[in-house]
Amino acid sequence: MSASAPAATAADLERALLDLDEVAVTRLLDAGGRGPDADVLENVVVPALVSIGDAWERGEVALSQVYMSGRLCERVIGSFDGSGFEARASQPRISIVVLDDAHILGKQIVVQMLRSTGYRVDDLGARQTVSDVVEAVARDGTEVLVVSVLMLRAALAVRELRAALTARGLHPVLVVGGAPFRFDPALVDEVGADYGGASASDILSIMASIEASRR
Amino acid sequence: MTATATMTSAERAATAMAFREPDRVPFFLPVTMHAARELGMTLEEYLADPVHLVEGQLRLRAKYGSDFLYAFGYGAIEHEAFGGTVRFFEDGPPNAADVVIRADEDIRSLEPPRIADSPQLLRQLEAVRGLAEAAAGEVMVVSVVISPFSLPIMQMGFDRYLPLLYERPDLAERLHRVNEEFCVAWANAQFAAGADAVAYFDPVSSATIVPHELFARVGLPLLTRTIARFDGPAAAALASGRTLPIVDALARSGAAMLGASNDDDLAEVKAAATGRITVSGNLNGIEMRRWTEADAEAAVKAAIAAAGRGGGFVLSDAHGEIPVQVPEQVLLAMRAAVHEWGRYPLTWLDE
């Protein structure tokens, strides 16, 4: 794929994803059966998913469309035996969790975004307590911890999580997201997080920022 | 209309909902969990005995001046009725702890539960009766049902329900039919117990969650058909979901009221709703936790300025439940502000 094509193709992918057109998505991402390479990931998949997320923030698409399109994208990319993920060989160790909460949709969408764009992510699941998460971070050497919540009480528990991680000598980059942080962005700083996402697709720009700061 | 100086809360609400200006803007403060603290008990203890709910809500109304009595315990009570379990917290509403639909095909054999078989629902009915008796016609008692379109979030999880809507419309329709029968029975049981209105909680219908095409094809007909079978009026409560794109549809649905979210421009919602459906909202319950008294007053003034003129407006929060983390002084400040700035004919807006 030539460097002059990507912008139009990202729009094509976005349209195909929102239409839930698996045939079109597969065609757009296929590179001889090996799936998207680094160029396609960065210049087609990432902008398409970010655009869908931005459209949700503007109220132009619904959360169901974000979820279903992300699910399709992850499924198609996962169906290839390709090498696109090699582009992320130097990525930080990423874990994602729903803290003391059972609402997993936001987490699922973020996982879709990350895996569709070549990131490996450890999914710690839902209903995890502060101590569960601290143990997992210590065990896995997590460098970026993404916490998704829906309930305000769970959002406030991130403050306790940050304190527990620090007490244990663990300092992952802490990224938070979910409705409480969207309705009150000041919560991000209040709970001691490093980044807050207003929509799931913000994870991609946040990861870019984190990786840039590590270079 | 000349405002009556000594309107009851019920008269105030009825006048506003008839699109006339009462003596002041009606105020609906949906404080559920605060009642447990008021009574000095855990939330689980508070919800376990209808006497507690009645006493707690009466005390809070006296303290905070809500023009409605909220006969609501917790939404997951309907999940329990379907055989699910609930997890209780001290600092947040109870949540569904499991799913009752473990495989999509289970939907084929799902049947609506009988209210008489659910001790939790029977307790809730006792609470409705107690509040209705105490209200004595002077204040509207508002109960809650979860819409057939939104209940599946608890029944099977959001991540499985959305694909069902898109990929298995046959199973989704059956699930909605089962839930509709339960919802109608539950709403009407609460009306029979003395509720004056029911809040039909339906976040999935909002533009935040599903596109207009899916709402128009599935959520709206379900909403319209379900509330038409209620023995009383219903408010479409979208629980922080974006409302503006579907105001017109909700106005035609038969719903008496809709709730505006924080993502909505309240003035635009009111303009689209004027004379057709009453608007409630849209104070930010998440931000409210850290408001000063001045912030509370400013938020109340802004909402009244946006939507108060002409009646058809009830000042409330955007979600349908005030977080227990919101401090008492903020709630008292809101009460004071609605009394200060909510008196009709709102002449301060012209100054």
Coordinates of C-alpha atoms in Angstrom, one line a residue:
Chain A
M1 CA 0.0 0.0 0.0
S2 CA 1.5 3.3 -1.0
A3 CA 2.0 6.2 1.5
S4 CA -0.2 8.4 -0.6
A5 CA -3.3 6.1 -0.2
P6 CA -3.7 5.8 3.6
A7 CA -6.0 8.8 4.4
A8 CA -8.8 7.6 2.0
T9 CA -8.4 4.0 3.1
A10 CA -8.7 5.0 6.8
A11 CA -12.1 6.6 5.9
D12 CA -13.0 3.4 3.9
L13 CA -12.1 1.3 6.9
E14 CA -14.1 3.5 9.2
R15 CA -17.2 3.2 7.0
A16 CA -16.8 -0.5 6.6
L17 CA -16.5 -1.0 10.4
L18 CA -19.6 1.2 11.1
D19 CA -21.4 -0.7 8.4
L20 CA -20.3 -4.0 10.1
D21 CA -19.2 -5.1 6.6
E22 CA -16.8 -7.9 7.4
V23 CA -16.0 -8.6 3.8
A24 CA -15.0 -5.0 3.2
V25 CA -13.0 -4.8 6.4
T26 CA -11.1 -8.0 5.6
R27 CA -10.3 -6.7 2.1
L28 CA -9.1 -3.4 3.4
L29 CA -6.8 -5.0 6.0
D30 CA -5.6 -8.0 4.1
A31 CA -2.0 -8.0 2.9
G32 CA -1.7 -11.3 1.1
G33 CA -3.3 -13.1 4.0
R34 CA -0.9 -11.9 6.6
G35 CA -3.0 -9.0 7.8
P36 CA -2.0 -5.4 8.4
D37 CA 1.6 -4.4 8.7
A38 CA 3.0 -1.5 10.8
D39 CA 2.2 1.0 8.1
V40 CA -1.5 -0.1 7.8
L41 CA -1.8 -0.2 11.6
E42 CA -0.6 3.3 12.1
N43 CA -2.1 5.0 9.0
V44 CA -5.3 3.1 8.5
V45 CA -6.5 1.2 11.6
V46 CA -5.5 3.7 14.2
P47 CA -7.0 6.7 12.5
A48 CA -10.2 4.8 11.7
L49 CA -10.7 3.7 15.3
V50 CA -9.8 7.1 16.6
S51 CA -12.3 8.7 14.2
I52 CA -15.0 6.3 15.4
G53 CA -14.2 7.2 19.0
D54 CA -14.2 10.9 18.3
A55 CA -17.5 10.5 16.5
W56 CA -19.0 9.0 19.6
E57 CA -17.7 11.9 21.7
R58 CA -19.4 14.3 19.3
G59 CA -22.6 12.3 19.5
E60 CA -22.5 11.2 15.9
V61 CA -22.3 7.5 16.6
A62 CA -23.6 5.4 19.4
L63 CA -21.7 3.2 21.9
S64 CA -23.1 0.1 20.4
Q65 CA -21.5 1.1 17.0
V66 CA -18.2 1.7 18.7
Y67 CA -18.3 -1.7 20.4
M68 CA -19.5 -3.7 17.4
S69 CA -17.1 -2.1 15.0
G70 CA -14.2 -2.6 17.4
R71 CA -15.3 -6.2 17.9
L72 CA -15.3 -6.7 14.1
C73 CA -11.9 -5.1 13.7
E74 CA -10.3 -7.2 16.4
R75 CA -11.9 -10.4 15.0
V76 CA -10.7 -9.7 11.5
I77 CA -7.2 -8.8 12.5
G78 CA -7.0 -11.8 14.8
S79 CA -8.0 -14.0 11.9
F80 CA -4.8 -13.3 10.0
D81 CA -1.6 -15.2 10.7
G82 CA 0.2 -11.9 10.0
S83 CA 3.1 -10.0 11.3
G84 CA 1.5 -6.7 12.1
F85 CA 2.0 -7.2 15.8
E86 CA 5.7 -7.3 15.3
A87 CA 5.5 -3.5 15.0
R88 CA 4.8 -3.4 18.8
A89 CA 7.7 -5.6 19.9
S90 CA 9.0 -2.9 22.1
Q91 CA 5.7 -1.9 23.7
P92 CA 5.4 -1.4 27.4
R93 CA 3.7 -4.2 29.4
I94 CA 0.0 -3.2 29.5
S95 CA -2.6 -4.5 31.8
I96 CA -6.3 -3.5 31.9
V97 CA -8.8 -4.1 34.7
V98 CA -12.3 -3.1 35.8
L99 CA -11.7 -2.1 39.4
D100 CA -14.3 -3.4 41.9
D101 CA -17.0 -3.1 39.3
A102 CA -18.7 -5.5 37.0
H103 CA -19.4 -3.3 34.0
I104 CA -16.9 -4.5 31.4
L105 CA -18.1 -2.9 28.2
G106 CA -15.7 0.1 28.4
K107 CA -12.8 -2.3 29.1
Q108 CA -13.8 -4.5 26.2
I109 CA -13.8 -1.6 23.8
V110 CA -10.3 -0.4 25.0
V111 CA -9.0 -4.0 24.6
Q112 CA -10.4 -4.0 21.1
M113 CA -8.7 -0.7 20.3
L114 CA -5.3 -1.9 21.7
R115 CA -5.3 -5.4 20.1
S116 CA -6.6 -4.1 16.8
T117 CA -3.6 -1.7 16.6
G118 CA -0.9 -4.2 17.4
Y119 CA -0.7 -3.9 21.2
R120 CA -0.6 -6.9 23.5
V121 CA -2.6 -6.4 26.6
D122 CA -3.1 -8.5 29.7
D123 CA -6.8 -8.5 30.6
L124 CA -7.1 -8.8 34.3
G125 CA -10.9 -9.0 34.1
A126 CA -13.5 -7.4 36.2
R127 CA -14.5 -7.1 39.9
Q128 CA -10.9 -7.0 40.9
T129 CA -10.1 -5.5 44.3
V130 CA -7.3 -3.1 44.9
S131 CA -5.1 -5.9 46.4
D132 CA -5.9 -8.2 43.4
V133 CA -4.6 -5.5 41.1
V134 CA -1.5 -4.7 43.1
E135 CA -0.6 -8.4 43.1
A136 CA -1.1 -8.7 39.4
V137 CA 1.0 -5.6 38.7
A138 CA 3.8 -6.9 40.8
R139 CA 3.5 -10.4 39.3
D140 CA 3.4 -9.2 35.7
G141 CA 5.7 -6.2 35.8
T142 CA 2.9 -4.0 34.5
E143 CA 4.2 -0.7 33.1
V144 CA 0.9 0.8 32.0
L145 CA -2.2 0.0 34.0
V146 CA -5.5 0.9 32.4
V147 CA -8.4 1.1 34.9
S148 CA -12.0 1.2 33.5
V149 CA -15.0 1.9 35.7
L150 CA -18.6 2.8 35.5
M151 CA -19.6 3.4 39.1
L152 CA -18.4 6.5 41.0
R153 CA -17.4 4.4 44.0
A154 CA -15.1 2.4 41.8
A155 CA -13.6 5.6 40.3
L156 CA -12.9 6.9 43.8
A157 CA -11.2 3.6 44.7
V158 CA -8.5 4.4 42.2
R159 CA -7.0 6.7 44.8
E160 CA -6.6 3.8 47.1
L161 CA -5.2 1.7 44.3
R162 CA -2.5 4.4 43.5
A163 CA -1.6 4.6 47.2
A164 CA -1.3 0.8 47.5
L165 CA 0.8 0.5 44.4
T166 CA 3.1 3.3 45.6
A167 CA 3.4 1.6 49.0
R168 CA 4.5 -1.5 47.3
G169 CA 7.1 0.3 45.3
L170 CA 5.2 -0.1 42.0
H171 CA 4.8 2.9 39.7
P172 CA 3.0 1.9 36.5
V173 CA 1.6 4.7 34.4
L174 CA -2.0 4.8 35.5
V175 CA -4.6 5.5 32.9
V176 CA -8.3 5.8 33.9
G177 CA -11.5 5.9 31.9
G178 CA -15.3 5.5 32.2
A179 CA -18.4 7.5 32.8
P180 CA -17.4 9.1 36.1
F181 CA -14.2 10.5 34.6
R182 CA -16.1 11.7 31.6
F183 CA -18.7 13.5 33.7
D184 CA -16.1 15.0 36.0
P185 CA -12.7 15.2 34.4
A186 CA -11.3 16.7 37.6
L187 CA -11.6 13.2 39.0
V188 CA -8.5 12.1 37.0
D189 CA -6.1 14.2 39.0
E190 CA -8.1 13.7 42.2
V191 CA -7.5 10.0 42.2
G192 CA -3.8 10.3 41.2
A193 CA -4.1 9.0 37.7
D194 CA -1.6 10.0 35.0
Y195 CA -4.0 10.0 32.1
G196 CA -7.7 10.0 31.7
G197 CA -9.6 9.1 28.6
A198 CA -12.9 10.6 27.7
S199 CA -13.6 7.9 25.1
A200 CA -12.1 4.5 24.6
S201 CA -10.2 5.6 21.5
D202 CA -8.3 8.1 23.6
I203 CA -6.2 5.1 24.7
L204 CA -4.4 5.2 21.4
S205 CA -3.2 8.8 21.7
I206 CA -2.4 8.1 25.4
M207 CA -0.3 5.1 24.4
A208 CA 1.5 7.2 21.8
S209 CA 2.2 9.9 24.4
I210 CA 3.5 7.3 26.9
E211 CA 5.8 5.7 24.3
A212 CA 7.1 9.0 23.2
S213 CA 8.0 9.9 26.8
R214 CA 9.9 6.6 27.2
R215 CA 12.1 7.3 24.2
Chain B
M1 CA -52.0 31.4 35.3
T2 CA -51.7 33.3 38.6
A3 CA -49.5 31.2 40.8
T4 CA -51.1 29.9 43.9
A5 CA -49.2 31.0 47.0
T6 CA -49.6 27.7 48.9
M7 CA -49.5 24.9 46.4
T8 CA -48.8 21.4 47.6
S9 CA -46.0 19.6 45.9
A10 CA -48.4 17.5 44.0
E11 CA -50.2 20.6 42.7
R12 CA -46.9 22.2 41.8
A13 CA -45.8 19.1 39.8
A14 CA -49.1 18.7 38.1
T15 CA -49.2 22.3 37.1
A16 CA -45.7 22.2 35.7
M17 CA -46.5 19.0 33.8
A18 CA -49.6 20.6 32.3
F19 CA -47.1 23.2 30.8
R20 CA -48.2 26.0 33.1
E21 CA -46.1 27.9 35.5
P22 CA -46.8 26.9 39.2
D23 CA -45.6 28.9 42.2
R24 CA -42.1 27.7 41.7
V25 CA -40.1 25.2 39.7
P26 CA -40.7 21.7 41.1
F27 CA -37.6 20.0 42.5
F28 CA -37.0 16.3 42.4
L29 CA -34.1 15.1 44.4
P30 CA -33.6 11.4 43.9
V31 CA -31.7 10.6 47.1
T32 CA -31.8 6.9 47.8
M33 CA -28.6 5.9 49.5
H34 CA -28.5 9.1 51.7
A35 CA -31.5 7.7 53.5
A36 CA -29.5 4.9 54.9
R37 CA -27.0 7.3 56.4
E38 CA -29.9 9.5 57.7
L39 CA -31.1 6.5 59.6
G40 CA -27.7 5.4 60.7
M41 CA -27.7 2.0 59.1
T42 CA -26.0 0.2 56.2
L43 CA -27.5 0.4 52.8
E44 CA -28.3 -3.3 52.9
E45 CA -30.1 -2.9 56.2
Y46 CA -32.0 0.1 54.8
L47 CA -33.2 -1.8 51.7
A48 CA -34.1 -4.9 53.7
D49 CA -37.1 -3.4 55.4
P50 CA -39.8 -1.2 53.7
V51 CA -40.3 0.6 56.9
H52 CA -36.8 2.0 56.7
L53 CA -37.3 3.1 53.1
V54 CA -40.5 4.9 54.0
E55 CA -39.0 6.6 57.1
G56 CA -35.8 7.5 55.3
Q57 CA -37.5 9.1 52.3
L58 CA -39.9 11.0 54.4
R59 CA -37.1 12.4 56.5
L60 CA -35.1 13.3 53.4
R61 CA -38.0 15.1 51.9
A62 CA -38.5 17.1 55.0
K63 CA -34.8 18.0 55.0
Y64 CA -34.1 18.6 51.3
G65 CA -37.5 19.8 50.1
S66 CA -38.1 17.5 47.2
D67 CA -41.5 17.9 45.6
F68 CA -41.7 14.1 44.9
L69 CA -41.3 11.0 47.1
Y70 CA -39.0 8.5 45.4
A71 CA -40.2 5.0 46.0
F72 CA -37.0 3.4 44.6
G73 CA -34.7 1.0 46.4
Y74 CA -32.4 -0.3 43.7
G75 CA -32.6 -1.3 40.1
A76 CA -31.0 -4.7 40.5
I77 CA -34.1 -5.8 42.4
E78 CA -35.5 -6.8 39.0
H79 CA -32.5 -8.9 38.4
E80 CA -33.1 -10.7 41.6
A81 CA -36.7 -11.3 40.6
F82 CA -35.4 -13.1 37.5
G83 CA -33.2 -15.3 39.8
G84 CA -30.0 -13.2 39.9
T85 CA -27.9 -12.2 42.8
V86 CA -27.0 -8.8 43.9
R87 CA -23.9 -7.3 45.5
F88 CA -24.3 -4.6 48.1
F89 CA -21.9 -1.7 48.7
E90 CA -21.8 0.9 51.4
D91 CA -20.8 3.7 49.0
G92 CA -22.8 2.9 45.9
P93 CA -25.9 1.3 44.5
P94 CA -26.3 -2.5 44.6
N95 CA -25.2 -4.1 41.4
A96 CA -26.0 -7.4 39.7
A97 CA -23.4 -9.9 40.8
D98 CA -24.0 -12.5 38.0
V99 CA -26.0 -13.0 34.8
V100 CA -29.2 -15.0 34.6
I101 CA -28.9 -15.7 30.9
R102 CA -25.8 -17.8 30.7
A103 CA -26.2 -18.8 27.1
D104 CA -28.1 -16.9 24.4
E105 CA -30.3 -19.9 23.7
D106 CA -31.5 -19.8 27.3
I107 CA -33.7 -16.9 26.2
R108 CA -36.0 -19.4 24.4
S109 CA -37.1 -20.8 27.8
L110 CA -37.0 -17.6 29.8
E111 CA -40.3 -16.7 31.4
P112 CA -41.3 -13.5 33.3
P113 CA -41.1 -14.0 37.0
R114 CA -44.2 -13.7 39.2
I115 CA -44.1 -10.7 41.5
A116 CA -45.7 -12.8 44.3
D117 CA -42.6 -15.1 44.1
S118 CA -40.1 -12.3 44.8
P119 CA -39.7 -11.3 48.4
Q120 CA -37.7 -8.3 47.3
L121 CA -40.4 -7.0 45.0
L122 CA -43.1 -7.6 47.7
R123 CA -41.0 -5.6 50.1
Q124 CA -40.7 -2.8 47.6
L125 CA -44.5 -2.8 47.2
E126 CA -44.8 -2.4 50.9
A127 CA -42.6 0.6 50.7
V128 CA -44.7 2.1 47.9
R129 CA -47.8 1.6 50.0
G130 CA -46.2 3.2 53.0
L131 CA -45.1 6.3 51.0
A132 CA -48.4 6.6 49.3
E133 CA -50.2 6.5 52.6
A134 CA -47.9 9.2 54.0
A135 CA -48.1 11.3 50.9
A136 CA -51.9 11.5 51.3
G137 CA -52.3 13.1 47.9
E138 CA -50.1 16.1 48.7
V139 CA -46.9 14.8 47.0
M140 CA -46.5 12.5 44.0
V141 CA -45.0 9.1 44.7
V142 CA -42.6 8.0 41.9
S143 CA -41.6 4.4 41.4
V144 CA -39.2 2.8 39.0
V145 CA -39.1 0.1 36.4
I146 CA -36.3 -1.0 34.2
S147 CA -37.3 -1.0 30.6
P148 CA -37.5 -4.3 28.7
F149 CA -34.9 -2.8 26.3
S150 CA -32.4 -2.1 29.1
L151 CA -33.0 -4.9 31.6
P152 CA -30.9 -7.3 29.5
I153 CA -27.8 -5.3 30.5
M154 CA -28.1 -7.0 33.9
Q155 CA -29.6 -10.2 32.6
M156 CA -26.7 -11.1 30.3
G157 CA -24.1 -8.3 30.4
F158 CA -23.7 -5.4 28.1
D159 CA -21.0 -7.1 26.0
R160 CA -23.3 -10.0 25.1
Y161 CA -26.5 -8.0 24.8
L162 CA -25.2 -5.6 22.1
P163 CA -24.2 -8.4 19.7
L164 CA -27.6 -10.1 20.4
L165 CA -29.4 -6.9 19.2
Y166 CA -27.4 -6.9 16.0
E167 CA -26.9 -10.5 15.2
R168 CA -29.8 -12.4 16.8
P169 CA -32.9 -10.1 16.5
D170 CA -35.1 -13.2 16.9
L171 CA -33.7 -13.9 20.4
A172 CA -33.6 -10.2 21.2
E173 CA -37.3 -9.9 20.4
R174 CA -38.2 -12.9 22.6
L175 CA -36.2 -11.4 25.4
H176 CA -37.9 -8.1 25.0
R177 CA -41.4 -9.7 25.0
V178 CA -40.6 -11.6 28.2
N179 CA -39.3 -8.4 29.8
E180 CA -42.2 -6.4 28.6
E181 CA -44.7 -8.7 30.4
F182 CA -42.7 -8.4 33.6
C183 CA -42.3 -4.7 33.3
V184 CA -46.0 -4.1 32.8
A185 CA -46.9 -6.3 35.7
W186 CA -44.3 -4.7 38.0
A187 CA -45.3 -1.1 37.0
N188 CA -49.0 -1.8 37.5
A189 CA -48.4 -3.5 40.8
Q190 CA -46.6 -0.3 41.9
F191 CA -49.5 1.8 40.6
A192 CA -51.9 -0.4 42.5
A193 CA -49.8 0.1 45.6
G194 CA -50.2 3.8 45.3
A195 CA -47.5 5.1 43.0
D196 CA -48.6 8.2 41.1
A197 CA -46.0 7.8 38.3
V198 CA -43.3 5.4 37.2
A199 CA -39.9 6.3 35.9
Y200 CA -39.2 4.0 33.0
F201 CA -35.4 3.6 33.1
D202 CA -34.2 3.0 29.6
P203 CA -30.5 4.1 29.0
V204 CA -30.2 1.7 26.0
S205 CA -32.7 3.8 24.1
S206 CA -30.5 6.9 24.4
A207 CA -28.5 8.2 21.5
T208 CA -25.4 7.5 23.6
I209 CA -26.0 3.8 23.5
V210 CA -27.7 2.8 20.2
P211 CA -28.1 4.6 16.9
H212 CA -31.3 6.2 15.9
E213 CA -32.1 3.4 13.5
L214 CA -32.0 0.7 16.2
F215 CA -34.0 2.9 18.7
A216 CA -36.6 3.6 16.1
R217 CA -36.9 0.0 15.0
V218 CA -36.7 -1.7 18.4
G219 CA -36.5 0.6 21.5
L220 CA -39.2 3.1 20.6
P221 CA -42.0 0.6 19.7
L222 CA -41.1 -1.4 22.8
L223 CA -41.3 1.8 24.9
T224 CA -44.5 3.0 23.3
R225 CA -46.2 -0.4 23.6
T226 CA -45.1 -1.0 27.2
I227 CA -46.0 2.3 28.8
A228 CA -49.4 2.2 26.9
R229 CA -50.2 -0.8 29.1
F230 CA -49.3 1.0 32.3
D231 CA -52.1 2.0 34.7
G232 CA -50.5 5.5 35.1
P233 CA -48.1 7.9 33.7
A234 CA -44.5 7.1 32.9
A235 CA -41.4 9.2 32.6
A236 CA -38.7 8.2 30.2
A237 CA -35.5 8.2 32.2
L238 CA -32.4 7.6 30.1
A239 CA -30.0 7.5 33.1
S240 CA -27.4 10.0 31.7
G241 CA -27.9 8.9 28.1
R242 CA -28.1 11.6 25.4
T243 CA -31.8 12.6 25.0
L244 CA -31.9 15.5 22.5
P245 CA -31.8 13.3 19.3
I246 CA -34.9 11.4 20.4
V247 CA -37.0 14.2 22.1
D248 CA -39.5 14.2 19.2
A249 CA -39.9 10.4 19.4
L250 CA -40.3 10.5 23.2
A251 CA -42.9 13.3 22.9
R252 CA -45.0 11.1 20.6
S253 CA -44.5 7.9 22.6
G254 CA -47.0 8.7 25.4
A255 CA -44.3 9.4 28.0
A256 CA -45.2 12.3 30.3
M257 CA -41.7 13.3 31.1
L258 CA -38.1 12.8 29.8
G259 CA -34.8 13.2 31.6
A260 CA -32.1 15.3 30.1
S261 CA -28.5 14.2 30.4
N262 CA -25.3 16.2 31.1
D263 CA -24.4 15.6 27.4
D264 CA -27.6 17.5 26.4
D265 CA -28.0 21.2 26.0
L266 CA -30.9 21.6 28.5
A267 CA -32.2 24.7 26.6
E268 CA -32.3 22.8 23.4
V269 CA -34.1 19.8 25.0
K270 CA -36.7 22.2 26.5
A271 CA -37.2 24.0 23.2
A272 CA -37.8 20.7 21.4
A273 CA -40.1 19.5 24.2
T274 CA -42.1 22.6 24.9
G275 CA -45.8 21.9 25.2
R276 CA -45.3 18.3 24.3
I277 CA -43.4 16.5 27.1
T278 CA -42.1 17.7 30.5
V279 CA -38.3 17.9 30.9
S280 CA -36.4 17.0 34.1
G281 CA -32.7 17.5 34.7
N282 CA -30.0 18.0 34.3
L283 CA -27.7 18.6 37.3
N284 CA -24.4 16.7 37.2
G285 CA -24.5 14.2 40.1
I286 CA -20.8 13.3 39.6
E287 CA -19.5 16.8 39.8
M288 CA -22.0 17.6 42.6
R289 CA -19.7 15.7 45.0
R290 CA -17.2 18.5 45.0
W291 CA -19.5 21.5 44.6
T292 CA -19.4 24.4 46.9
E293 CA -22.6 26.0 47.9
A294 CA -22.0 28.7 45.4
D295 CA -21.5 26.0 42.7
A296 CA -24.8 24.4 43.6
E297 CA -26.6 27.7 43.4
A298 CA -25.0 28.5 40.1
A299 CA -26.0 25.1 38.6
V300 CA -29.6 25.5 39.8
K301 CA -29.8 29.0 38.4
A302 CA -28.4 27.8 35.1
A303 CA -30.8 25.0 34.8
I304 CA -33.8 27.1 35.6
A305 CA -32.6 29.8 33.2
A306 CA -32.3 27.1 30.5
A307 CA -35.6 25.3 31.0
G308 CA -37.8 27.0 33.6
R309 CA -39.9 29.3 31.5
G310 CA -43.4 28.2 30.7
G311 CA -43.6 25.3 33.1
G312 CA -43.0 21.8 31.6
F313 CA -39.8 21.6 33.7
V314 CA -38.8 19.7 36.9
L315 CA -35.3 20.5 38.3
S316 CA -33.5 17.3 39.0
D317 CA -30.3 15.4 38.4
A318 CA -29.2 13.9 35.1
H319 CA -29.1 10.3 36.2
G320 CA -32.0 9.4 38.5
E321 CA -30.0 8.8 41.6
I322 CA -27.8 11.2 43.6
P323 CA -24.4 9.6 44.6
V324 CA -24.1 9.1 48.3
Q325 CA -20.8 11.0 48.1
V326 CA -22.7 14.2 47.6
P327 CA -22.5 16.1 50.9
E328 CA -25.5 17.3 52.8
Q329 CA -24.5 21.0 52.4
V330 CA -24.7 20.7 48.6
L331 CA -28.2 19.2 48.8
L332 CA -29.3 21.9 51.2
A333 CA -27.8 24.6 48.9
M334 CA -29.7 23.2 46.0
R335 CA -32.9 23.4 48.0
A336 CA -32.2 27.0 49.0
A337 CA -31.4 27.9 45.4
V338 CA -34.6 26.5 43.9
H339 CA -36.6 28.4 46.5
E340 CA -34.6 31.6 45.8
W341 CA -34.4 31.4 42.0
G342 CA -37.3 29.1 41.1
R343 CA -40.2 31.3 42.0
Y344 CA -42.4 32.0 39.0
P345 CA -42.6 34.1 36.9
L346 CA -38.8 34.0 37.1
T347 CA -38.5 37.8 36.7
W348 CA -34.8 37.7 37.4
L349 CA -34.3 36.2 34.0
D350 CA -35.4 39.6 32.5
E351 CA -33.0 41.7 34.6

